[in-house]
Short mmCIF file of C-alpha atoms in Angstrom, two decimals:
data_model
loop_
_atom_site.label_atom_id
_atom_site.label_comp_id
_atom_site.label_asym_id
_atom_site.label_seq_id
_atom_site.Cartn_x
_atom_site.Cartn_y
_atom_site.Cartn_z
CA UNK A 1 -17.22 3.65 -5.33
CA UNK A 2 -16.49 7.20 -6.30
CA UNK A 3 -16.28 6.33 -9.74
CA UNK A 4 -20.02 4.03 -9.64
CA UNK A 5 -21.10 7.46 -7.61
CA UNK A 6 -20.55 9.50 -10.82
CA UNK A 7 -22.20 6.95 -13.46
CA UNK A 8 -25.67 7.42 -11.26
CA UNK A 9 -25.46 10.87 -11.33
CA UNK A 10 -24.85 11.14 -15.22
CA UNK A 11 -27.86 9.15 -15.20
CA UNK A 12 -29.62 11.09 -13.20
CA UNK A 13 -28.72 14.03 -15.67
CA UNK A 14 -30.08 11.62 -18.92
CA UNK A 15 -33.34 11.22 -16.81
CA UNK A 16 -33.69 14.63 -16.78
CA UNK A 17 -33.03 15.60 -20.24
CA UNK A 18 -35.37 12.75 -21.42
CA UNK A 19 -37.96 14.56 -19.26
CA UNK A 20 -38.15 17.26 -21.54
CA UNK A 21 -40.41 16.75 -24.51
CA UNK A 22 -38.69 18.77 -26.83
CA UNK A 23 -35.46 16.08 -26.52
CA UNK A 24 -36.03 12.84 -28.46
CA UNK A 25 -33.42 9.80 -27.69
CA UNK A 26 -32.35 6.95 -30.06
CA UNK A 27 -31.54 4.03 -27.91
CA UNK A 28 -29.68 0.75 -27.84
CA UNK A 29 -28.98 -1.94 -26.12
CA UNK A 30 -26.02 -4.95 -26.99
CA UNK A 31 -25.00 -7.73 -24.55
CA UNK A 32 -22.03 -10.32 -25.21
CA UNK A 33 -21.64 -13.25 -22.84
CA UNK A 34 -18.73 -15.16 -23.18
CA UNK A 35 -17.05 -18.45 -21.76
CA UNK A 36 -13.32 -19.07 -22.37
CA UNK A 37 -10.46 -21.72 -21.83
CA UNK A 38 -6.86 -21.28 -21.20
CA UNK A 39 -4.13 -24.17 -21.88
CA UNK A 40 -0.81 -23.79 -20.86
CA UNK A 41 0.42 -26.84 -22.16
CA UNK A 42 4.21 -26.02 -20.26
CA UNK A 43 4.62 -26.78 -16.08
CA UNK A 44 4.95 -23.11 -14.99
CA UNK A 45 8.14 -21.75 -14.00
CA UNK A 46 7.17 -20.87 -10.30
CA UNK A 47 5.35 -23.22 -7.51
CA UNK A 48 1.92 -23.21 -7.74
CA UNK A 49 1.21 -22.02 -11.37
CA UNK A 50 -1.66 -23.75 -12.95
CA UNK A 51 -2.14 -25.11 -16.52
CA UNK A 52 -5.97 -24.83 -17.15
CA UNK A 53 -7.96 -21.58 -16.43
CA UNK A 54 -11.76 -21.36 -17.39
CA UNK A 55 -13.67 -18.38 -16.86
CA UNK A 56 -16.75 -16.58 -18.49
CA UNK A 57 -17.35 -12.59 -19.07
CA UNK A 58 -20.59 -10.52 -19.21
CA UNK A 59 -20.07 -7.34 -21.62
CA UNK A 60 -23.61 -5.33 -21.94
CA UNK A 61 -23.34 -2.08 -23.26
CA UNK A 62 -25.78 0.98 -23.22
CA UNK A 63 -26.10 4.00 -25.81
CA UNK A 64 -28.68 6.59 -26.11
CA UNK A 65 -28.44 9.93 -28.38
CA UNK A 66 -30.83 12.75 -28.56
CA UNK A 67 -31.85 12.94 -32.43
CA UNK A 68 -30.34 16.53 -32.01
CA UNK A 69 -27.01 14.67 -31.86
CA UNK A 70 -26.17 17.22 -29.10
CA UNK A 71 -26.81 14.73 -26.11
CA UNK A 72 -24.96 11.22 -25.92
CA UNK A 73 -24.97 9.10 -22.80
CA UNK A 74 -22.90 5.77 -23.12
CA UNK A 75 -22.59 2.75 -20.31
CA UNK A 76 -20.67 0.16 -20.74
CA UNK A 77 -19.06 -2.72 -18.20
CA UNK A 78 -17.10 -5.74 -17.85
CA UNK A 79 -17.20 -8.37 -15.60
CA UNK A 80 -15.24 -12.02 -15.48
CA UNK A 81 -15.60 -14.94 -12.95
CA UNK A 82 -12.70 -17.33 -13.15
CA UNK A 83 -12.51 -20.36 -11.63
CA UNK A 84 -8.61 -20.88 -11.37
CA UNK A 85 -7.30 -17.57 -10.70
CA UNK A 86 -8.75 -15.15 -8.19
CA UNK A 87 -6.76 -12.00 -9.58
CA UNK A 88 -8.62 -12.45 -12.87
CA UNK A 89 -12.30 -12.64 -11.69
CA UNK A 90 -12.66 -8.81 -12.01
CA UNK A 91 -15.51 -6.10 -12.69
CA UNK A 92 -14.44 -3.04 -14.39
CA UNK A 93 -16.65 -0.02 -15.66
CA UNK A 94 -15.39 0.69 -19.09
CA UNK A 95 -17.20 3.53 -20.44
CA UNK A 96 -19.78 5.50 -18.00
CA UNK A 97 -20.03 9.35 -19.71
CA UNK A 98 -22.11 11.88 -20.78
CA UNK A 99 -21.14 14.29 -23.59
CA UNK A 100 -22.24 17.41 -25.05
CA UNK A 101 -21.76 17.76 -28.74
CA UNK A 102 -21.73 21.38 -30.51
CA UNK A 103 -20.34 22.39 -34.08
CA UNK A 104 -17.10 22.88 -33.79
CA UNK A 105 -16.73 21.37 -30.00
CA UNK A 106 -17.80 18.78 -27.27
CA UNK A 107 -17.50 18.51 -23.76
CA UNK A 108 -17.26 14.73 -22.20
CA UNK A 109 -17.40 13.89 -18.59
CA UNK A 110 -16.98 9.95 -17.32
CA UNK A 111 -15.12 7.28 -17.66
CA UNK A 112 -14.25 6.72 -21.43
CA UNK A 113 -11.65 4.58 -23.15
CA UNK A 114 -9.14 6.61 -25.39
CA UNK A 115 -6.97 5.14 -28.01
CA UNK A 116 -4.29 7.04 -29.63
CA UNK A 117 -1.68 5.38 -32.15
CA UNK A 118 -1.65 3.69 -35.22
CA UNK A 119 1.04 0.80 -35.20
CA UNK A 120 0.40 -2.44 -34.93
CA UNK A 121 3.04 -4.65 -32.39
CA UNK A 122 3.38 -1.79 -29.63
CA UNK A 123 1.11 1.42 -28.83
CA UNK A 124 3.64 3.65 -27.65
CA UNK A 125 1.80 7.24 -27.48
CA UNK A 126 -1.85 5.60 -26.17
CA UNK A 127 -1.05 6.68 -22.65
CA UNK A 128 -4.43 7.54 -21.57
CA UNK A 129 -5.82 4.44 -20.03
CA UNK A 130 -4.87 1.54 -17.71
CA UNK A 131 -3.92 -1.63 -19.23
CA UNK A 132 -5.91 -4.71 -18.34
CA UNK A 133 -3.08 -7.12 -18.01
CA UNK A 134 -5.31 -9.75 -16.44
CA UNK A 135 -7.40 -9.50 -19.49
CA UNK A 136 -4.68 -9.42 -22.01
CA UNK A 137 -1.20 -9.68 -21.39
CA UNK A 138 -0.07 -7.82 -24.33
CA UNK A 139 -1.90 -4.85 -23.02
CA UNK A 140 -4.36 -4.16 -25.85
CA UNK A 141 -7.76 -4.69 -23.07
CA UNK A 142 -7.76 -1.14 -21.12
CA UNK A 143 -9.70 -0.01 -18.34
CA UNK A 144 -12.06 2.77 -17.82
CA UNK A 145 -10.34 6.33 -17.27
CA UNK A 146 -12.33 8.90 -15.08
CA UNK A 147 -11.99 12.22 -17.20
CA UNK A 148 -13.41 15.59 -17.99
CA UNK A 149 -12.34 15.65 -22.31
CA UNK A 150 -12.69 19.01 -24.80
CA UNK A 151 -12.30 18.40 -27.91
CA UNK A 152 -11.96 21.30 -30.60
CA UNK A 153 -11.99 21.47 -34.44
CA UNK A 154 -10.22 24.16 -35.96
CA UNK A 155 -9.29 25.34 -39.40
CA UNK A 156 -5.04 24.34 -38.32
CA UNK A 157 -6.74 20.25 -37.27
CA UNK A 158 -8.70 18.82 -34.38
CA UNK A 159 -7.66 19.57 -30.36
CA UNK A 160 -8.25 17.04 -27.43
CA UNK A 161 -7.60 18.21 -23.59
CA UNK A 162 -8.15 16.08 -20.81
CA UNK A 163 -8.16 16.40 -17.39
CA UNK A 164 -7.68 12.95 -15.27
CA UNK A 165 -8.39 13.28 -11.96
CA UNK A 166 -7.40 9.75 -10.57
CA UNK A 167 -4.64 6.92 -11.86
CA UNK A 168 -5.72 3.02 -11.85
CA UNK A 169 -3.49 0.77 -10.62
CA UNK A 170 -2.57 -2.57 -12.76
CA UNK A 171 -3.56 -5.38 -11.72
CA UNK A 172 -1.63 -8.53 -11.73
CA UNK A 173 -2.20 -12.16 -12.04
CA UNK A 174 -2.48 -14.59 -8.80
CA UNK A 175 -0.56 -16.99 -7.30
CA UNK A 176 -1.97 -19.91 -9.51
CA UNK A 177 -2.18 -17.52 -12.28
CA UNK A 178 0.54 -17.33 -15.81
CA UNK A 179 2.45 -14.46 -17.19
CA UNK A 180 3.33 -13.44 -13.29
CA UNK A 181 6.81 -12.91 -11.92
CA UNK A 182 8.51 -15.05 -8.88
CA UNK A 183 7.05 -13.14 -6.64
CA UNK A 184 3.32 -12.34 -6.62
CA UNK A 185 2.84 -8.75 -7.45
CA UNK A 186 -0.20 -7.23 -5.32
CA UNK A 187 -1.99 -4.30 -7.10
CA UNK A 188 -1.61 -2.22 -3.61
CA UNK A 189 1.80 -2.52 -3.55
CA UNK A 190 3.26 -1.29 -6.20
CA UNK A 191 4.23 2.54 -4.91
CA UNK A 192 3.50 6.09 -6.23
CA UNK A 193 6.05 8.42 -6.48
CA UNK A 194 3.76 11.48 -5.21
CA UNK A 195 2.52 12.31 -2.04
CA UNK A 196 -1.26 12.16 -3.48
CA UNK A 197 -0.55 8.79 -4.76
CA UNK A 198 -3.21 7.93 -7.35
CA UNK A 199 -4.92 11.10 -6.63
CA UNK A 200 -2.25 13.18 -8.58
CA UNK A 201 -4.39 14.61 -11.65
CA UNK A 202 -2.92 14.18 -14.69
CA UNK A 203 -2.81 16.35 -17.79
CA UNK A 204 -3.05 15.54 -21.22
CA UNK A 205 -3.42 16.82 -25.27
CA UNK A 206 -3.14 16.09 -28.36
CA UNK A 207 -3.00 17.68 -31.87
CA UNK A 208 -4.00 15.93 -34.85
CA UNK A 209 -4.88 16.84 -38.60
CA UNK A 210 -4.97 15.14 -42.15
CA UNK A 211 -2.83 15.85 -45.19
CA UNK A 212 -4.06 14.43 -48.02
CA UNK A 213 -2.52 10.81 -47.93
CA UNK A 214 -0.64 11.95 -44.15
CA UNK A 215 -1.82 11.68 -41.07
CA UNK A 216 -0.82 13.24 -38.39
CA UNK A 217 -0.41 13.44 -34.18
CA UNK A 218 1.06 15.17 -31.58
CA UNK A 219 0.51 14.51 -28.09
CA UNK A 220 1.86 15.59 -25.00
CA UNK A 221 1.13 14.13 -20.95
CA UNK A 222 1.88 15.23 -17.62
CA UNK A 223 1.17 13.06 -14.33
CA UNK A 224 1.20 9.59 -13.21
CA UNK A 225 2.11 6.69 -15.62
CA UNK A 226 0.03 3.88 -16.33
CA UNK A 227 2.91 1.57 -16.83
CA UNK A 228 5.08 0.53 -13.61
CA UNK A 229 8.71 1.98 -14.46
CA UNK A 230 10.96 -0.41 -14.03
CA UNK A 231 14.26 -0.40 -12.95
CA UNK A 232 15.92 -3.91 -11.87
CA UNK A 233 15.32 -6.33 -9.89
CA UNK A 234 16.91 -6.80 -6.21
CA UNK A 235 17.64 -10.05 -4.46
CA UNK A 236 16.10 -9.31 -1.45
CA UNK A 237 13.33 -6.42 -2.61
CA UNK A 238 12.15 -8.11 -5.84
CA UNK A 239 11.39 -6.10 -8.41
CA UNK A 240 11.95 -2.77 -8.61
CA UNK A 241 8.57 -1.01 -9.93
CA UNK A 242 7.25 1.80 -8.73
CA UNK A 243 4.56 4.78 -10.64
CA UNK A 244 6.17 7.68 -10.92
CA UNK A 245 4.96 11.21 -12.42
CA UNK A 246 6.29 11.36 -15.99
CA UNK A 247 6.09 13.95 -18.90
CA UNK A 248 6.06 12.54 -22.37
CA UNK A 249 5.49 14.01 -25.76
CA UNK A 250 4.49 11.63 -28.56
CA UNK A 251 4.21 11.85 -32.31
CA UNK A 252 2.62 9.43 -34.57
CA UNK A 253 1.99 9.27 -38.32
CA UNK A 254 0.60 7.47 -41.05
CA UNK A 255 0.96 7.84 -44.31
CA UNK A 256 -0.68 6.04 -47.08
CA UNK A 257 0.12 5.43 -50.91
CA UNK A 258 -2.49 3.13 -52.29
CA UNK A 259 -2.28 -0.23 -50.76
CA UNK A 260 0.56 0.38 -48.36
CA UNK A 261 0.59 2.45 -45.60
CA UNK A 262 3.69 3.63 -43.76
CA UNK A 263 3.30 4.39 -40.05
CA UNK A 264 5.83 5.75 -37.46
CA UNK A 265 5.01 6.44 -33.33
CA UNK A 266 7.54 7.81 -31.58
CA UNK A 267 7.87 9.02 -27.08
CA UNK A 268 10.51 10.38 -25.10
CA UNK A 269 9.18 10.25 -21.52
CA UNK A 270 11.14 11.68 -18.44
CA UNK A 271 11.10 11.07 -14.68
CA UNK A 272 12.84 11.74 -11.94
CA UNK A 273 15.14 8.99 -12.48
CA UNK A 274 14.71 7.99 -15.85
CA UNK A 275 14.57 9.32 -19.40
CA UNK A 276 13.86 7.51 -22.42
CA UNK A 277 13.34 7.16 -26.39
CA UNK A 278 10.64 5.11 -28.09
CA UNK A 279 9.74 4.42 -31.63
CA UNK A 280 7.79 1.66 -33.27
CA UNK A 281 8.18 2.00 -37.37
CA UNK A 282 7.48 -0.14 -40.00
CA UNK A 283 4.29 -0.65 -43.08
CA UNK A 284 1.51 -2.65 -44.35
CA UNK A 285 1.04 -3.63 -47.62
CA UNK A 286 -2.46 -4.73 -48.33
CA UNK A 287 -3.04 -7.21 -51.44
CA UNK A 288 -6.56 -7.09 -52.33
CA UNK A 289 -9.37 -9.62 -53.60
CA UNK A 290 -5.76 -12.25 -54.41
CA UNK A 291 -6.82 -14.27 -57.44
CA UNK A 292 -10.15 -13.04 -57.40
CA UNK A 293 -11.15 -15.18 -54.85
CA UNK A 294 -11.99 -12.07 -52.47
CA UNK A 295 -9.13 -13.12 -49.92
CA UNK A 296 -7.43 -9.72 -48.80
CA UNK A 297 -3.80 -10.22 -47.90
CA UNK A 298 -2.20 -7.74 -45.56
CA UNK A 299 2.03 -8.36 -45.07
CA UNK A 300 2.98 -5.93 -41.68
CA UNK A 301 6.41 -5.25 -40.56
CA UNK A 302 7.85 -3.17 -38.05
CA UNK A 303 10.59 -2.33 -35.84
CA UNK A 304 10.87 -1.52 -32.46
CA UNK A 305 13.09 0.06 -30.17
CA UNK A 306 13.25 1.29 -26.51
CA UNK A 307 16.72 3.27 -25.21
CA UNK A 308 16.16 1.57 -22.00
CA UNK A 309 17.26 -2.07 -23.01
CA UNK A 310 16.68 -4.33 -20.77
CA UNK A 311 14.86 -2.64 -18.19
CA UNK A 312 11.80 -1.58 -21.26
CA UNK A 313 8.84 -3.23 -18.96
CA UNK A 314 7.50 -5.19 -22.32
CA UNK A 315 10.67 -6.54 -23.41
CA UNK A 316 10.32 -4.33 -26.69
CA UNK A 317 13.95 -2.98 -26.92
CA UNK A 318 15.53 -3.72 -30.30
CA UNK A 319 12.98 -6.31 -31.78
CA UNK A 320 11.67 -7.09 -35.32
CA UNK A 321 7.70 -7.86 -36.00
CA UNK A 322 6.83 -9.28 -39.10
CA UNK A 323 2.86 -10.50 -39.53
CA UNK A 324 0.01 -11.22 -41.52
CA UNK A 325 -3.39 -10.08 -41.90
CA UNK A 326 -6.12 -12.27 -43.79
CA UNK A 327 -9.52 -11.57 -44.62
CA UNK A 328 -11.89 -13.82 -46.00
CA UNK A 329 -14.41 -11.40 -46.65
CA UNK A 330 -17.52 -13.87 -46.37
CA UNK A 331 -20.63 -13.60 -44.59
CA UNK A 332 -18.84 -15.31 -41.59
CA UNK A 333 -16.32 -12.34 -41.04
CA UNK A 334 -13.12 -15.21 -40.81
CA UNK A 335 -10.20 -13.64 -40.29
CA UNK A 336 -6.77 -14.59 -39.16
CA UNK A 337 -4.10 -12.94 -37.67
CA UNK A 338 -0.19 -14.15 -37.04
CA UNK A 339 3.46 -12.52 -36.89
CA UNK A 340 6.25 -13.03 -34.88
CA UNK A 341 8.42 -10.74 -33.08
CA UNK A 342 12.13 -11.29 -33.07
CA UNK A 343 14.84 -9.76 -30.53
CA UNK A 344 17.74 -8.64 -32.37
CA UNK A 345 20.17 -8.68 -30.03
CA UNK A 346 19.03 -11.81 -28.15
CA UNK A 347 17.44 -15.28 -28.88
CA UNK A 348 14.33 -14.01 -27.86
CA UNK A 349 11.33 -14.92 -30.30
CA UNK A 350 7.81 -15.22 -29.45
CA UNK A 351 5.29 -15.70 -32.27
CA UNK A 352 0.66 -15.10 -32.29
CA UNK A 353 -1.66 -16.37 -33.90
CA UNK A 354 -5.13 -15.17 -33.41
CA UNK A 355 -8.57 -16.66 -35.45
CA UNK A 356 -11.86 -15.39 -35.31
CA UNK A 357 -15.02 -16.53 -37.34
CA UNK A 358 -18.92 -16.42 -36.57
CA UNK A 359 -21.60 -18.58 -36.58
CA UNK A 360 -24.90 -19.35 -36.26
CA UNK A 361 -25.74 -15.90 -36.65
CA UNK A 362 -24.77 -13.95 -33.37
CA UNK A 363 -22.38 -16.54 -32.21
CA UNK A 364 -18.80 -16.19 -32.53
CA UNK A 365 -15.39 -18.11 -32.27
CA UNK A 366 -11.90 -16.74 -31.38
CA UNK A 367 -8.73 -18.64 -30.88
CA UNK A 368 -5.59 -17.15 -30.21
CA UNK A 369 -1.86 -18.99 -29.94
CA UNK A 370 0.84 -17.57 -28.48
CA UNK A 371 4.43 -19.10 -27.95
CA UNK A 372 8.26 -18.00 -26.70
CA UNK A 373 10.82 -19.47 -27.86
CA UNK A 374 14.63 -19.19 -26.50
CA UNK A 375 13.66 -16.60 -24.08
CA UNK A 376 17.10 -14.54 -23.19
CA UNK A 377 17.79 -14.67 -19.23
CA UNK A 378 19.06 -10.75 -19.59
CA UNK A 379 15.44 -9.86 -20.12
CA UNK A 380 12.10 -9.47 -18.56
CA UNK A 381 10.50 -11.90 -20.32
CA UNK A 382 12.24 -14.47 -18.56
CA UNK A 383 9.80 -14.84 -16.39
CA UNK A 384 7.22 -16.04 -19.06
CA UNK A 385 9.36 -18.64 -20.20
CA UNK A 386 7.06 -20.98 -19.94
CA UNK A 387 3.77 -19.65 -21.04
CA UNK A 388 3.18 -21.05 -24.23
CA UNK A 389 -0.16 -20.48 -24.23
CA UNK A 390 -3.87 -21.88 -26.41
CA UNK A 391 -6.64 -19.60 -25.71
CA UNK A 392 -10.60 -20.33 -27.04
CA UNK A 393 -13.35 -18.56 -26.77
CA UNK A 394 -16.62 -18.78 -27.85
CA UNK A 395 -18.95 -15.75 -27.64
CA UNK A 396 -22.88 -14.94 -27.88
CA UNK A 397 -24.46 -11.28 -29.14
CA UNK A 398 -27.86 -10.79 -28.13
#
């Protein structure tokens, strides 16, 4: 409510600028409905798990500018009905802010979505926003993050503060729902470590700057974490998560010789009663217009690795990613994505697949297949044994 509270008043404060003449706007308006099915062609590992889930999403999104530049005002939401799993049917306000653009600086107030990082199996410093795990189980769908962001550019790179007043909690799937544990986690009740509990404001910057062919970040947070910390499970409590205040410094980098590109992100986090080391390495080698049939070929590898072991949340603890990337580059924008991620200590192995193409104009197709295979019982994703999972959707841009 507080946060719907704040997108009427930026309005309010667009109205008014558009009131005076001497401001002119540039406008626009997209909408994307969607309808998607879920197959989990596996009985689920827990009573009561379904195999077919069909639900639809509404995604309109609202930008004006002032031809000044100096004036932006963007609204954007989500919303999905689904008719299996009550956990998933969700509204969410992804972007509602205003921001004031100058030279050499801009001031943004709202809810915004912030992405920092640039490797491709695990975003290890992008620590800004919520994950939508009903939306995506791999974490790559955020939600909107209240926030008051400065950014500066400077002759020694480009500065971003941010002030978050409020942490969203995770949601989790339902009772009927996949990718959920034994027991069905409810949003409320996983605790905060603070007295203030999601009211704790968190801190946040970053640092980042171009070399020639290297690029460069450094980021640092202070205040509640986005991801549950997890440390065990106990017979007769269940899991052990909990949000606790943390303080991480991050450093990612990219650095790119032609048609490969090496990248590196790298945390250490600390809490009360854990400390950590992250890093996600690995490169891309792009093979361009193969045969001169205009196919781009992209080969990705990367490794992964998380101190904690078997008590890293995503299961990401010594693993191996190797993937694809493959653009058709015709007027139907087909592309495909796969790559499998292999645990190098365990049997864990769970492999993707993702397709997209359009058609009919402003109609589009994705289908995404995900599968794990030999699942290690020492690990968290145990408890997704059995989600092998076929996913289609079939979009419409208006």
């Amino acid at each position: 409510m507080r946060l719907l509270i704040l997108c009427l008043g930026l309005t309010w404060s667009v109205s008014a600028f558009s009131q005076n003449d001497s401001i002119k706007w540039e406008s626009e308006f997209l909408l994307e409905f969607e309808v998607e099915h879920q197959y989990f062609p596996n009985e689920g590992a827990f009573p009561y798990q379904l195999n077919h889930f069909t639900s639809g999403a509404i995604k309109p999104k609202f930008s004006t500018i002032s031809k000044s530049k100096k004036h932006q005002f963007v609204f954007e939401v989500f919303l999905r009905g689904s008719l299996n799993d009550a956990k998933r049917s969700h509204f969410d306000i992804r972007e509602a802010y205003y921001r004031y653009n100058r030279d050499k600086w801009a001031v943004s107030v709202g809810a915004k979505k912030i992405f920092w990082g640039v490797t491709e199996s695990a975003h290890l410093v992008d620590v800004i926003n919520q994950a939508d795990q009903v939306e995506a189980f791999d974490g790559s769908e955020k939600l909107g993050q209240p926030m008051v962001q400065f950014t500066l550019s400077s002759f020694i790179g480009s500065f971003e503060f941010y002030y978050l007043p409020i942490a969203r909690r995770r949601q989790f799937p339902g009772q009927n729902g996949r990718y959920r544990f034994p027991e069905v986690l409810q949003r409320e009740e996983i605790p905060f470590t603070t007295s203030l509990e999601e009211w704790h404001p968190s801190l946040a910057g970053r640092w980042y700057e171009t070399f020639n062919k290297l690029d460069l970040g450094l980021s640092y947070f202070y205040g509640v974490a986005r991801e549950p910390m997890f440390l065990g499970f106990d017979p007769s409590l269940g899991l052990d998560l909990s949000y606790p205040i943390i303080h991480q410094i991050g450093f990612d980098a990219q650095y790119t010789v032609g048609a490969l590109i090496l990248k590196l992100e790298a945390i250490n986090r600390k809490t009360e009663r854990q400390e950590f080391f992250a890093l996600a390495t690995g490169f891309e080698y792009t093979l361009g217009n193969v045969a001169n049939s205009g196919v781009d070929i992209g080969i990705v590898s990367e490794y992964l690795y998380d101190s904690r072991g078997v008590l890293t949340f995503s299961g990401l603890d010594n693993d191996l990613f190797i993937g694809s990337r493959i653009s058709l580059n015709d007027i139907r924008g087909t592309t495909f994505l796969f790559g499998s991620i292999v645990d190098l200590n365990r049997t864990t192995t769970l492999f993707r697949f993702e397709g997209s193409r359009r058609f009919k104009g402003n109609w589009k197709a994705d289908l995404l297949i995900s599968a794990l295979n030999n699942v290690s019982n020492e690990e968290i994703l145990y408890n997704f044994r059995q989600d092998d999972l076929l996913q289609m959707r079939i979009s419409k841009f208006l």
